[in-house]
Each structure stands twice: as structure tokens, then as C-alpha cells.
């Protein structure tokens, strides 16, 4: 036995050598797919080699490898993260920085981003001493690189360096601060953009004193950059810094900058402010926000650029909740009326999605007097998305004033959406009807449809109409819709409102509509119970088994399957089994097949 151990070890080393050799050969292959497969095995090979050989053989090979394919470079940048533990832990993990340094400077953006991400993971795995010895020098080389790509990548490494270096490493932190300050003032806009993107990340891992004494100076410089692409990235930093600073520092140092950016000459910067201003107001509180931020928001609602108005309109309910009913009624509601008649349909759609959220803040009287007129304007909008958005938020206004005040205008809007020429609009209103019925009750849905010659209630008219739609997705959604409504309102409701209509539709000359009925009743079975199944659903399906169209007959066989699961065995034997046995003698092969399938599954 003592002689076997060396032999086993020798074989293992030989296998490792073969694996590494094969890996290296594959990495040199002309075939990209083969190289990618080899790269995906880097972590496994590193573990097989052991930490020392991974450091001395595998990592240097990867550092020297110059692949021209971006897909392979991206794969390597990601897979290098799997080597962090395999090269020997925090004392040796710095060796991975060598191949990453090459990847961090390539031209392709996604490769650089992935390499920076992996380098940060490596940095977090290093000791504070290792950060100073290996990680910061890497940043320094990149920050002084001739190509802007290296300097852009360097910006992404600072947060990790500040986080992992200790406060006692004063000289090291001063070096990092000086380098980042230089990058914030770099001559290349792309570098300054990267600095703006990462300033907030650095602030999160830094002390309050460092933010006030160092970062705010760099931040202020970036907010005055001559490139709007830099200034708009600083907007997000306003919120990050505001959360980290004291209330006084935030009010004195951040709010004035937000107000300046809210009036920026570039609409893209104002758009970014419109997206962030509510969160900024929430950070500083209503009392501080009332001294300028509220008015800045009102100005954004009336901005000359449609994209800015869209962004601002989407925040209107949250903003009014923070500002309160008095300010909102005086300053914001007049803008709401203007936006309801905006020339841009997308602005009106954004308003429609948010405006009903004002109702709880404004209260019943103001909602009736000021918001309902806006509601009715939007409900009659020619753009279907506007009408859909307003209807989808009905619950918010219903809790304040009740739906009765809206029903006169609501019913025609629902009917128009149900008949819209765009099938996706019809689909959206179908899927929303059960939610709407559950939120505000069925009273308004079962009102008589004035536009119907038969005098049917609205819901029945729509159900019949949707089940006969020319688009399959609409018919399928309509069948599912009936099931969801039955789940909400029960079998008695279905007996009164649903079954009379679908029985009529079963006599339609169009076989596709008869198929839709079969789909609907098979879905309804679990929701109505055995009595309704045997008394209403089974006769419909049984009649379909004699249909002249084979497709209808084999779908009738399939529709029996859900019924079997919902009734007892005796009823299956006496009521359903004979139908399936009869279908096994059908002249059509598909009908016979599906009948046999259902019988087999029921056995």
C-alpha cells in the first residue's frame, strides 16, 4: 500500500499537467468558442493546480495573453474573480491585479467595466497593508495613464481603496485624495463623468469630516462643469451626499446646488433633477424644502421640454403628499390643469398615472372641486394609454369620494377602451376589469349599457364582445377574465351573468368562438363547484362533442379533463366516462387520440 501513494500522486500531477497544457492550447486556439469554454474552466483548473502553481503558472500566463476578441476578454475579466480564493487568500490575491491591469485599459467599455468590478472584488479581499502596497499603486498607474480609458477605469477603484485603507494610513489616503481631485479636473470629459459617477460611492465609505473638507469641493467643481453630461451625473450625488451630511450642512451646501441645477440651461440636467428632486425634498424635510425646492419642482412641471415635464409629472402624488394640501392646492393644482391639456400625449399619460394619488392628500372637497375636472379631461383623452392609466388608479380616488360620482364618465371610457382598434389596449382593459370590479364593486359594471340594442348591462356586453374578438390573445384573456370574476363574485353571479351569454355564443356559426366557449367553461369548472359543473358546464361540452368541426370535438374532449378533477368518482363514471368512450369511436383520429388521453389520465 505504501507503494501506491506515490503512484497516485504522480498520476494526479500528470493529470494536472495535461489539464493545464490543454487549457493553454485551447486559450491559443483560433476558435473563439473553444477559447470561451477554456476560460470558463479557469476556476476549476486553478483549484486543481493548487494555490502556488495557480500564482506561478496560471496567472502569469493570463497576464501575458493578448486576446483580440472582446467576448473572450470579457469572459476572462469575469472569471478572474473565481481565482480570488484559489491563489492563496488575502496575502496573495494581489497577483490577480496583473492580468486585470491589462483588461482595465482596453478600448471596449463593457470589458473595462467588468475588469474594474473584478479588481474591486480583489481589493475587498486584500489586507489594509496590501491595499497600500499593491492596490493604490495600480490606481496611480491608471490615473497617470496616457489614454483616457485608463483614467476612466481608475475612477471606479477609489471607493474600494478608501473603504479598505485604514484611517491611520494618512499619507496613503492623502495620495488617493490628490489623485481623485486631479481626475475631477481632468481635461477629458469622459474622465470627469467617471469621477462624477463614483464620487457618491466614495462618500458612502468616507467619514463626515472627509466629505465636508474634501469631497464637497470636488463636488462643487463638477456641478459647474462646462459639459452637461458631467453635470447631470452630479445630480444623483446630491441625494447621496444629502443623506450623509448633517441637516445644516445639507441645507447650506447641497440644496443651493440642487436649485442651481434645477434651472440649468441643459434640459438633460433638469430632467435628472426632476427624477431626483422628490427624494432630495424627502431627505431635507418639508420645512427646508419649502424654502426653494418646492418652487423648483413647480417650475419643472411647467418646463419647456416635454421629457422634463414627464419626469416631474410622474412624481406629483408623492410630492403633494410631502408639500401638504395647502401648498399643493395653491401652486401645484394649477400646473395639473395645464398638464392635462399638454400637447404631448406622453406628458398626459404620465400625469394620468399619478394624478389620482393626489386625492387622499387633497381631501374630498378639493378632489371634487379641483381634481375631478382633470380626471374627466384625461378620461376622454384621444390617446388610449392616458385613459388606461387613469382607470388603473381608480382605487385611490374611490377611497376619497366613491365611484358613483365618476360612473357617468367612466362607463363610456371603459367601453371605448374595450373597442379600441389596437388589440393591446383591448387586452389591457380586459385584464384590468377583475381588479376594477374588486376595487369599486360591480354596481357600476352591471349598469345598463345605453349603447347596446339589447339593453344588456355593460359587463355582459363586453364579455360577449371579447369572446368573439378577432385576435386569439383577446379571446384567451376574455376566458381567463370570466374565471377571475367568478372567483371574486361566486358561482351564483356566474349563473346569472355569464352562462346565459356563453350558451348563446355556443350556437355561433364561427367555430373559433365555439372553441373559446369551451376554453372558458373548462377554466370556470374549479371556481363553480360540482352542481354547476353538472348542470351547466357538462351539457355545453357534451353538445360540443357532436359539433361538425373536428377541432371543436377534440377540444371538447380536452375540456372534460378539468371537470374530472372537480367532481367525485361516481359522477365521473356515470356522466363523463360515457362521453369519452363515445368519442373514442369518432371518425377523426385527433378526437379519438385526445379522448383516450383524457380517459388514461383519469384512470
mmCIF file of C-alpha atoms in Angstrom, residues 151-434:
data_model
loop_
_atom_site.group_PDB
_atom_site.id
_atom_site.type_symbol
_atom_site.label_atom_id
_atom_site.label_comp_id
_atom_site.label_asym_id
_atom_site.label_seq_id
_atom_site.Cartn_x
_atom_site.Cartn_y
_atom_site.Cartn_z
ATOM 1 C CA UNK A 151 -8.059 57.185 -16.149
ATOM 2 C CA UNK A 152 -11.780 56.398 -16.517
ATOM 3 C CA UNK A 153 -11.204 52.943 -15.032
ATOM 4 C CA UNK A 154 -9.111 54.384 -12.204
ATOM 5 C CA UNK A 155 -12.138 56.368 -11.013
ATOM 6 C CA UNK A 156 -14.015 53.136 -10.358
ATOM 7 C CA UNK A 157 -11.351 51.825 -7.958
ATOM 8 C CA UNK A 158 -11.206 54.713 -5.475
ATOM 9 C CA UNK A 159 -14.218 53.728 -3.358
ATOM 10 C CA UNK A 160 -12.710 50.291 -2.674
ATOM 11 C CA UNK A 161 -9.335 51.839 -1.861
ATOM 12 C CA UNK A 162 -10.857 54.308 0.626
ATOM 13 C CA UNK A 163 -13.014 51.587 2.165
ATOM 14 C CA UNK A 164 -10.183 49.109 2.696
ATOM 15 C CA UNK A 165 -7.475 51.592 3.789
ATOM 16 C CA UNK A 166 -7.415 52.476 7.467
ATOM 17 C CA UNK A 167 -7.760 55.980 8.914
ATOM 18 C CA UNK A 168 -4.235 55.661 10.322
ATOM 19 C CA UNK A 169 -2.823 55.381 6.776
ATOM 20 C CA UNK A 170 -2.957 59.158 6.467
ATOM 21 C CA UNK A 171 -0.316 59.514 3.761
ATOM 22 C CA UNK A 172 -1.997 56.842 1.664
ATOM 23 C CA UNK A 173 -5.416 58.498 1.948
ATOM 24 C CA UNK A 174 -3.909 61.889 1.093
ATOM 25 C CA UNK A 175 -2.388 60.349 -2.025
ATOM 26 C CA UNK A 176 -5.760 58.911 -3.025
ATOM 27 C CA UNK A 177 -7.490 62.250 -2.382
ATOM 28 C CA UNK A 178 -4.980 64.134 -4.514
ATOM 29 C CA UNK A 179 -5.329 61.681 -7.399
ATOM 30 C CA UNK A 180 -9.109 61.808 -7.341
ATOM 31 C CA UNK A 181 -9.072 65.613 -7.214
ATOM 32 C CA UNK A 182 -6.922 65.632 -10.347
ATOM 33 C CA UNK A 183 -9.299 63.270 -12.126
ATOM 34 C CA UNK A 184 -12.268 65.527 -11.253
ATOM 35 C CA UNK A 185 -10.425 68.282 -13.123
ATOM 36 C CA UNK A 186 -9.169 66.079 -15.978
ATOM 37 C CA UNK A 187 -9.092 67.648 -19.431
ATOM 38 C CA UNK A 188 -11.151 64.789 -20.889
ATOM 39 C CA UNK A 189 -14.942 64.954 -20.268
ATOM 40 C CA UNK A 190 -15.221 61.159 -20.147
ATOM 41 C CA UNK A 191 -12.868 61.071 -17.163
ATOM 42 C CA UNK A 192 -14.773 63.814 -15.344
ATOM 43 C CA UNK A 193 -18.002 61.891 -15.991
ATOM 44 C CA UNK A 194 -16.449 58.784 -14.413
ATOM 45 C CA UNK A 195 -15.335 60.876 -11.435
ATOM 46 C CA UNK A 196 -18.876 62.253 -11.019
ATOM 47 C CA UNK A 197 -20.315 58.734 -11.185
ATOM 48 C CA UNK A 198 -18.006 57.494 -8.441
ATOM 49 C CA UNK A 199 -17.942 60.494 -6.095
ATOM 50 C CA UNK A 200 -21.061 59.339 -4.276
ATOM 51 C CA UNK A 201 -19.629 55.827 -3.869
ATOM 52 C CA UNK A 202 -16.537 57.303 -2.241
ATOM 53 C CA UNK A 203 -18.698 59.433 0.058
ATOM 54 C CA UNK A 204 -20.613 56.366 1.279
ATOM 55 C CA UNK A 205 -17.414 54.756 2.613
ATOM 56 C CA UNK A 206 -15.939 58.007 3.993
ATOM 57 C CA UNK A 207 -16.283 59.972 7.226
ATOM 58 C CA UNK A 208 -18.384 63.118 7.523
ATOM 59 C CA UNK A 209 -15.301 65.288 8.010
ATOM 60 C CA UNK A 210 -13.718 63.969 4.820
ATOM 61 C CA UNK A 211 -16.904 64.652 2.880
ATOM 62 C CA UNK A 212 -17.139 68.233 4.151
ATOM 63 C CA UNK A 213 -13.441 69.079 3.917
ATOM 64 C CA UNK A 214 -12.526 67.322 0.676
ATOM 65 C CA UNK A 215 -15.333 65.811 -1.380
ATOM 66 C CA UNK A 216 -17.668 68.812 -1.322
ATOM 67 C CA UNK A 217 -15.001 70.948 -3.003
ATOM 68 C CA UNK A 218 -14.651 68.426 -5.840
ATOM 69 C CA UNK A 219 -18.437 68.048 -5.977
ATOM 70 C CA UNK A 220 -18.945 71.816 -6.329
ATOM 71 C CA UNK A 221 -16.416 71.954 -9.167
ATOM 72 C CA UNK A 222 -18.210 69.162 -11.046
ATOM 73 C CA UNK A 223 -21.579 70.935 -10.690
ATOM 74 C CA UNK A 224 -20.102 73.861 -12.649
ATOM 75 C CA UNK A 225 -18.541 71.718 -15.362
ATOM 76 C CA UNK A 226 -18.961 73.077 -18.893
ATOM 77 C CA UNK A 227 -20.210 69.654 -20.083
ATOM 78 C CA UNK A 228 -23.877 68.905 -19.327
ATOM 79 C CA UNK A 229 -23.066 65.175 -19.460
ATOM 80 C CA UNK A 230 -20.937 65.724 -16.347
ATOM 81 C CA UNK A 231 -23.417 67.976 -14.539
ATOM 82 C CA UNK A 232 -26.333 65.563 -14.952
ATOM 83 C CA UNK A 233 -24.326 62.761 -13.312
ATOM 84 C CA UNK A 234 -23.674 65.004 -10.303
ATOM 85 C CA UNK A 235 -27.430 65.266 -9.656
ATOM 86 C CA UNK A 236 -27.585 61.758 -8.195
ATOM 87 C CA UNK A 237 -24.658 62.615 -5.937
ATOM 88 C CA UNK A 238 -26.782 65.410 -4.410
ATOM 89 C CA UNK A 239 -29.104 62.882 -2.817
ATOM 90 C CA UNK A 240 -26.263 60.581 -1.726
ATOM 91 C CA UNK A 241 -24.377 63.441 -0.075
ATOM 92 C CA UNK A 242 -27.561 64.864 1.425
ATOM 93 C CA UNK A 243 -28.218 61.600 3.255
ATOM 94 C CA UNK A 244 -24.669 61.507 4.643
ATOM 95 C CA UNK A 245 -24.384 65.135 5.798
ATOM 96 C CA UNK A 246 -25.955 66.813 8.814
ATOM 97 C CA UNK A 247 -29.243 68.641 8.268
ATOM 98 C CA UNK A 248 -27.471 72.019 8.486
ATOM 99 C CA UNK A 249 -24.717 71.100 6.021
ATOM 100 C CA UNK A 250 -27.259 69.601 3.667
ATOM 101 C CA UNK A 251 -29.424 72.752 3.725
ATOM 102 C CA UNK A 252 -26.442 75.080 3.315
ATOM 103 C CA UNK A 253 -24.243 73.150 0.881
ATOM 104 C CA UNK A 254 -26.421 70.760 -1.143
ATOM 105 C CA UNK A 255 -29.826 72.456 -1.530
ATOM 106 C CA UNK A 256 -28.382 75.587 -3.246
ATOM 107 C CA UNK A 257 -26.649 73.326 -5.783
ATOM 108 C CA UNK A 258 -29.885 71.420 -6.451
ATOM 109 C CA UNK A 259 -31.682 74.732 -7.061
ATOM 110 C CA UNK A 260 -28.939 75.791 -9.467
ATOM 111 C CA UNK A 261 -29.134 72.503 -11.366
ATOM 112 C CA UNK A 262 -32.952 72.692 -11.484
ATOM 113 C CA UNK A 263 -32.567 75.874 -13.523
ATOM 114 C CA UNK A 264 -29.710 74.558 -15.654
ATOM 115 C CA UNK A 265 -29.640 75.594 -19.309
ATOM 116 C CA UNK A 266 -29.467 71.936 -20.358
ATOM 117 C CA UNK A 267 -32.804 70.087 -20.372
ATOM 118 C CA UNK A 268 -30.981 66.819 -19.689
ATOM 119 C CA UNK A 269 -29.718 68.192 -16.384
ATOM 120 C CA UNK A 270 -33.190 69.491 -15.484
ATOM 121 C CA UNK A 271 -34.603 66.069 -16.381
ATOM 122 C CA UNK A 272 -32.154 64.424 -13.964
ATOM 123 C CA UNK A 273 -33.191 66.897 -11.255
ATOM 124 C CA UNK A 274 -36.881 66.156 -11.896
ATOM 125 C CA UNK A 275 -36.144 62.474 -11.266
ATOM 126 C CA UNK A 276 -34.309 63.156 -8.008
ATOM 127 C CA UNK A 277 -35.942 66.260 -6.505
ATOM 128 C CA UNK A 278 -38.645 64.443 -4.542
ATOM 129 C CA UNK A 279 -36.050 62.244 -2.850
ATOM 130 C CA UNK A 280 -33.986 65.353 -2.108
ATOM 131 C CA UNK A 281 -37.017 67.037 -0.535
ATOM 132 C CA UNK A 282 -37.671 63.912 1.492
ATOM 133 C CA UNK A 283 -34.070 63.952 2.750
ATOM 134 C CA UNK A 284 -34.125 67.576 3.941
ATOM 135 C CA UNK A 285 -37.743 67.527 5.158
ATOM 136 C CA UNK A 286 -40.749 69.643 4.204
ATOM 137 C CA UNK A 287 -39.667 72.671 6.262
ATOM 138 C CA UNK A 288 -36.345 73.087 4.434
ATOM 139 C CA UNK A 289 -37.795 72.045 1.069
ATOM 140 C CA UNK A 290 -40.458 74.770 1.350
ATOM 141 C CA UNK A 291 -37.675 77.392 1.145
ATOM 142 C CA UNK A 292 -36.969 76.728 -2.514
ATOM 143 C CA UNK A 293 -37.181 73.078 -3.549
ATOM 144 C CA UNK A 294 -40.996 73.062 -3.731
ATOM 145 C CA UNK A 295 -40.984 76.058 -6.067
ATOM 146 C CA UNK A 296 -38.231 74.463 -8.154
ATOM 147 C CA UNK A 297 -40.447 71.405 -8.605
ATOM 148 C CA UNK A 298 -43.395 73.557 -9.718
ATOM 149 C CA UNK A 299 -41.113 75.175 -12.283
ATOM 150 C CA UNK A 300 -40.105 71.738 -13.585
ATOM 151 C CA UNK A 301 -43.793 70.855 -14.040
ATOM 152 C CA UNK A 302 -44.012 73.795 -16.443
ATOM 153 C CA UNK A 303 -40.654 73.190 -18.131
ATOM 154 C CA UNK A 304 -40.344 73.922 -21.838
ATOM 155 C CA UNK A 305 -39.016 70.414 -22.518
ATOM 156 C CA UNK A 306 -41.541 67.574 -22.632
ATOM 157 C CA UNK A 307 -39.166 64.974 -21.170
ATOM 158 C CA UNK A 308 -38.712 67.119 -18.082
ATOM 159 C CA UNK A 309 -42.481 67.553 -17.643
ATOM 160 C CA UNK A 310 -42.955 63.777 -17.983
ATOM 161 C CA UNK A 311 -40.394 63.101 -15.264
ATOM 162 C CA UNK A 312 -41.839 65.761 -12.950
ATOM 163 C CA UNK A 313 -45.459 64.697 -13.535
ATOM 164 C CA UNK A 314 -44.664 61.131 -12.524
ATOM 165 C CA UNK A 315 -43.699 62.317 -9.013
ATOM 166 C CA UNK A 316 -46.719 64.535 -8.441
ATOM 167 C CA UNK A 317 -48.642 62.446 -5.903
ATOM 168 C CA UNK A 318 -45.604 61.851 -3.661
ATOM 169 C CA UNK A 319 -44.652 65.497 -3.918
ATOM 170 C CA UNK A 320 -48.096 66.748 -2.931
ATOM 171 C CA UNK A 321 -48.150 64.342 -0.004
ATOM 172 C CA UNK A 322 -44.897 65.897 1.240
ATOM 173 C CA UNK A 323 -45.827 69.512 0.465
ATOM 174 C CA UNK A 324 -49.292 69.262 2.021
ATOM 175 C CA UNK A 325 -52.786 70.203 0.857
ATOM 176 C CA UNK A 326 -52.463 73.984 1.228
ATOM 177 C CA UNK A 327 -49.322 74.421 -0.870
ATOM 178 C CA UNK A 328 -50.489 71.809 -3.394
ATOM 179 C CA UNK A 329 -53.861 73.500 -3.909
ATOM 180 C CA UNK A 330 -52.240 76.885 -4.407
ATOM 181 C CA UNK A 331 -49.182 76.051 -6.515
ATOM 182 C CA UNK A 332 -49.363 72.515 -7.907
ATOM 183 C CA UNK A 333 -53.007 72.037 -8.925
ATOM 184 C CA UNK A 334 -52.913 74.922 -11.446
ATOM 185 C CA UNK A 335 -49.989 73.115 -13.124
ATOM 186 C CA UNK A 336 -52.004 69.889 -13.067
ATOM 187 C CA UNK A 337 -54.743 71.560 -15.117
ATOM 188 C CA UNK A 338 -52.140 72.763 -17.627
ATOM 189 C CA UNK A 339 -50.580 69.297 -17.909
ATOM 190 C CA UNK A 340 -53.987 67.684 -18.508
ATOM 191 C CA UNK A 341 -54.155 69.714 -21.723
ATOM 192 C CA UNK A 342 -50.454 69.350 -22.580
ATOM 193 C CA UNK A 343 -49.579 68.999 -26.261
ATOM 194 C CA UNK A 344 -47.554 65.847 -25.523
ATOM 195 C CA UNK A 345 -49.570 62.660 -25.113
ATOM 196 C CA UNK A 346 -46.717 61.176 -23.079
ATOM 197 C CA UNK A 347 -46.915 64.027 -20.571
ATOM 198 C CA UNK A 348 -50.658 63.461 -20.237
ATOM 199 C CA UNK A 349 -50.086 59.714 -19.806
ATOM 200 C CA UNK A 350 -47.524 60.330 -17.032
ATOM 201 C CA UNK A 351 -49.954 62.698 -15.321
ATOM 202 C CA UNK A 352 -52.827 60.222 -15.642
ATOM 203 C CA UNK A 353 -50.792 57.542 -13.901
ATOM 204 C CA UNK A 354 -50.039 59.775 -10.917
ATOM 205 C CA UNK A 355 -52.739 62.433 -10.572
ATOM 206 C CA UNK A 356 -55.323 60.361 -8.690
ATOM 207 C CA UNK A 357 -52.748 59.826 -5.963
ATOM 208 C CA UNK A 358 -53.430 63.457 -5.001
ATOM 209 C CA UNK A 359 -56.941 62.621 -3.802
ATOM 210 C CA UNK A 360 -56.014 61.348 -0.296
ATOM 211 C CA UNK A 361 -53.832 64.433 0.258
ATOM 212 C CA UNK A 362 -56.335 66.969 -1.057
ATOM 213 C CA UNK A 363 -59.416 65.553 0.695
ATOM 214 C CA UNK A 364 -62.963 65.100 -0.608
ATOM 215 C CA UNK A 365 -63.979 68.732 -1.183
ATOM 216 C CA UNK A 366 -60.850 69.759 -3.108
ATOM 217 C CA UNK A 367 -60.849 66.477 -5.026
ATOM 218 C CA UNK A 368 -64.431 67.041 -6.184
ATOM 219 C CA UNK A 369 -63.854 70.694 -6.998
ATOM 220 C CA UNK A 370 -60.336 70.658 -8.497
ATOM 221 C CA UNK A 371 -59.321 67.098 -9.392
ATOM 222 C CA UNK A 372 -62.485 65.674 -10.941
ATOM 223 C CA UNK A 373 -62.415 68.117 -13.855
ATOM 224 C CA UNK A 374 -58.855 66.941 -14.597
ATOM 225 C CA UNK A 375 -59.976 63.327 -14.243
ATOM 226 C CA UNK A 376 -62.762 63.797 -16.783
ATOM 227 C CA UNK A 377 -60.436 65.540 -19.249
ATOM 228 C CA UNK A 378 -57.974 62.644 -19.066
ATOM 229 C CA UNK A 379 -60.726 60.052 -19.201
ATOM 230 C CA UNK A 380 -61.804 61.434 -22.582
ATOM 231 C CA UNK A 381 -58.273 61.764 -23.934
ATOM 232 C CA UNK A 382 -57.807 60.582 -27.509
ATOM 233 C CA UNK A 383 -54.653 58.698 -26.528
ATOM 234 C CA UNK A 384 -55.678 55.253 -25.132
ATOM 235 C CA UNK A 385 -52.710 54.995 -22.753
ATOM 236 C CA UNK A 386 -53.934 58.117 -20.967
ATOM 237 C CA UNK A 387 -57.375 56.590 -20.426
ATOM 238 C CA UNK A 388 -55.874 53.277 -19.337
ATOM 239 C CA UNK A 389 -53.576 54.961 -16.816
ATOM 240 C CA UNK A 390 -56.394 56.964 -15.254
ATOM 241 C CA UNK A 391 -58.678 53.930 -14.961
ATOM 242 C CA UNK A 392 -55.916 51.779 -13.462
ATOM 243 C CA UNK A 393 -55.634 54.171 -10.488
ATOM 244 C CA UNK A 394 -59.356 54.438 -9.689
ATOM 245 C CA UNK A 395 -58.976 52.885 -6.256
ATOM 246 C CA UNK A 396 -57.123 55.961 -4.990
ATOM 247 C CA UNK A 397 -59.970 58.354 -5.792
ATOM 248 C CA UNK A 398 -62.648 55.818 -4.895
ATOM 249 C CA UNK A 399 -61.485 55.727 -1.277
ATOM 250 C CA UNK A 400 -61.975 59.502 -1.052
ATOM 251 C CA UNK A 401 -65.184 60.276 -2.969
ATOM 252 C CA UNK A 402 -66.666 56.951 -4.104
ATOM 253 C CA UNK A 403 -67.110 55.796 -7.675
ATOM 254 C CA UNK A 404 -70.720 56.913 -8.042
ATOM 255 C CA UNK A 405 -69.624 60.420 -8.963
ATOM 256 C CA UNK A 406 -67.473 59.018 -11.757
ATOM 257 C CA UNK A 407 -69.702 56.347 -13.265
ATOM 258 C CA UNK A 408 -71.348 58.569 -15.874
ATOM 259 C CA UNK A 409 -67.975 59.338 -17.410
ATOM 260 C CA UNK A 410 -66.310 56.037 -16.538
ATOM 261 C CA UNK A 411 -68.606 53.659 -18.394
ATOM 262 C CA UNK A 412 -68.138 55.238 -21.849
ATOM 263 C CA UNK A 413 -64.351 55.325 -21.330
ATOM 264 C CA UNK A 414 -64.234 51.620 -20.455
ATOM 265 C CA UNK A 415 -66.388 50.797 -23.474
ATOM 266 C CA UNK A 416 -64.154 52.819 -25.794
ATOM 267 C CA UNK A 417 -61.052 51.070 -24.495
ATOM 268 C CA UNK A 418 -62.745 47.695 -24.925
ATOM 269 C CA UNK A 419 -63.391 48.552 -28.573
ATOM 270 C CA UNK A 420 -60.039 50.235 -29.279
ATOM 271 C CA UNK A 421 -58.519 49.403 -32.665
ATOM 272 C CA UNK A 422 -55.224 48.417 -31.011
ATOM 273 C CA UNK A 423 -55.565 44.908 -29.615
ATOM 274 C CA UNK A 424 -53.016 45.529 -26.861
ATOM 275 C CA UNK A 425 -55.240 48.276 -25.486
ATOM 276 C CA UNK A 426 -58.233 45.922 -25.520
ATOM 277 C CA UNK A 427 -56.110 43.295 -23.788
ATOM 278 C CA UNK A 428 -55.039 45.747 -21.076
ATOM 279 C CA UNK A 429 -58.604 46.751 -20.169
ATOM 280 C CA UNK A 430 -59.755 43.091 -20.164
ATOM 281 C CA UNK A 431 -57.027 42.147 -17.712
ATOM 282 C CA UNK A 432 -57.862 45.129 -15.517
ATOM 283 C CA UNK A 433 -61.651 44.554 -15.291
ATOM 284 C CA UNK A 434 -61.478 41.989 -12.420
#
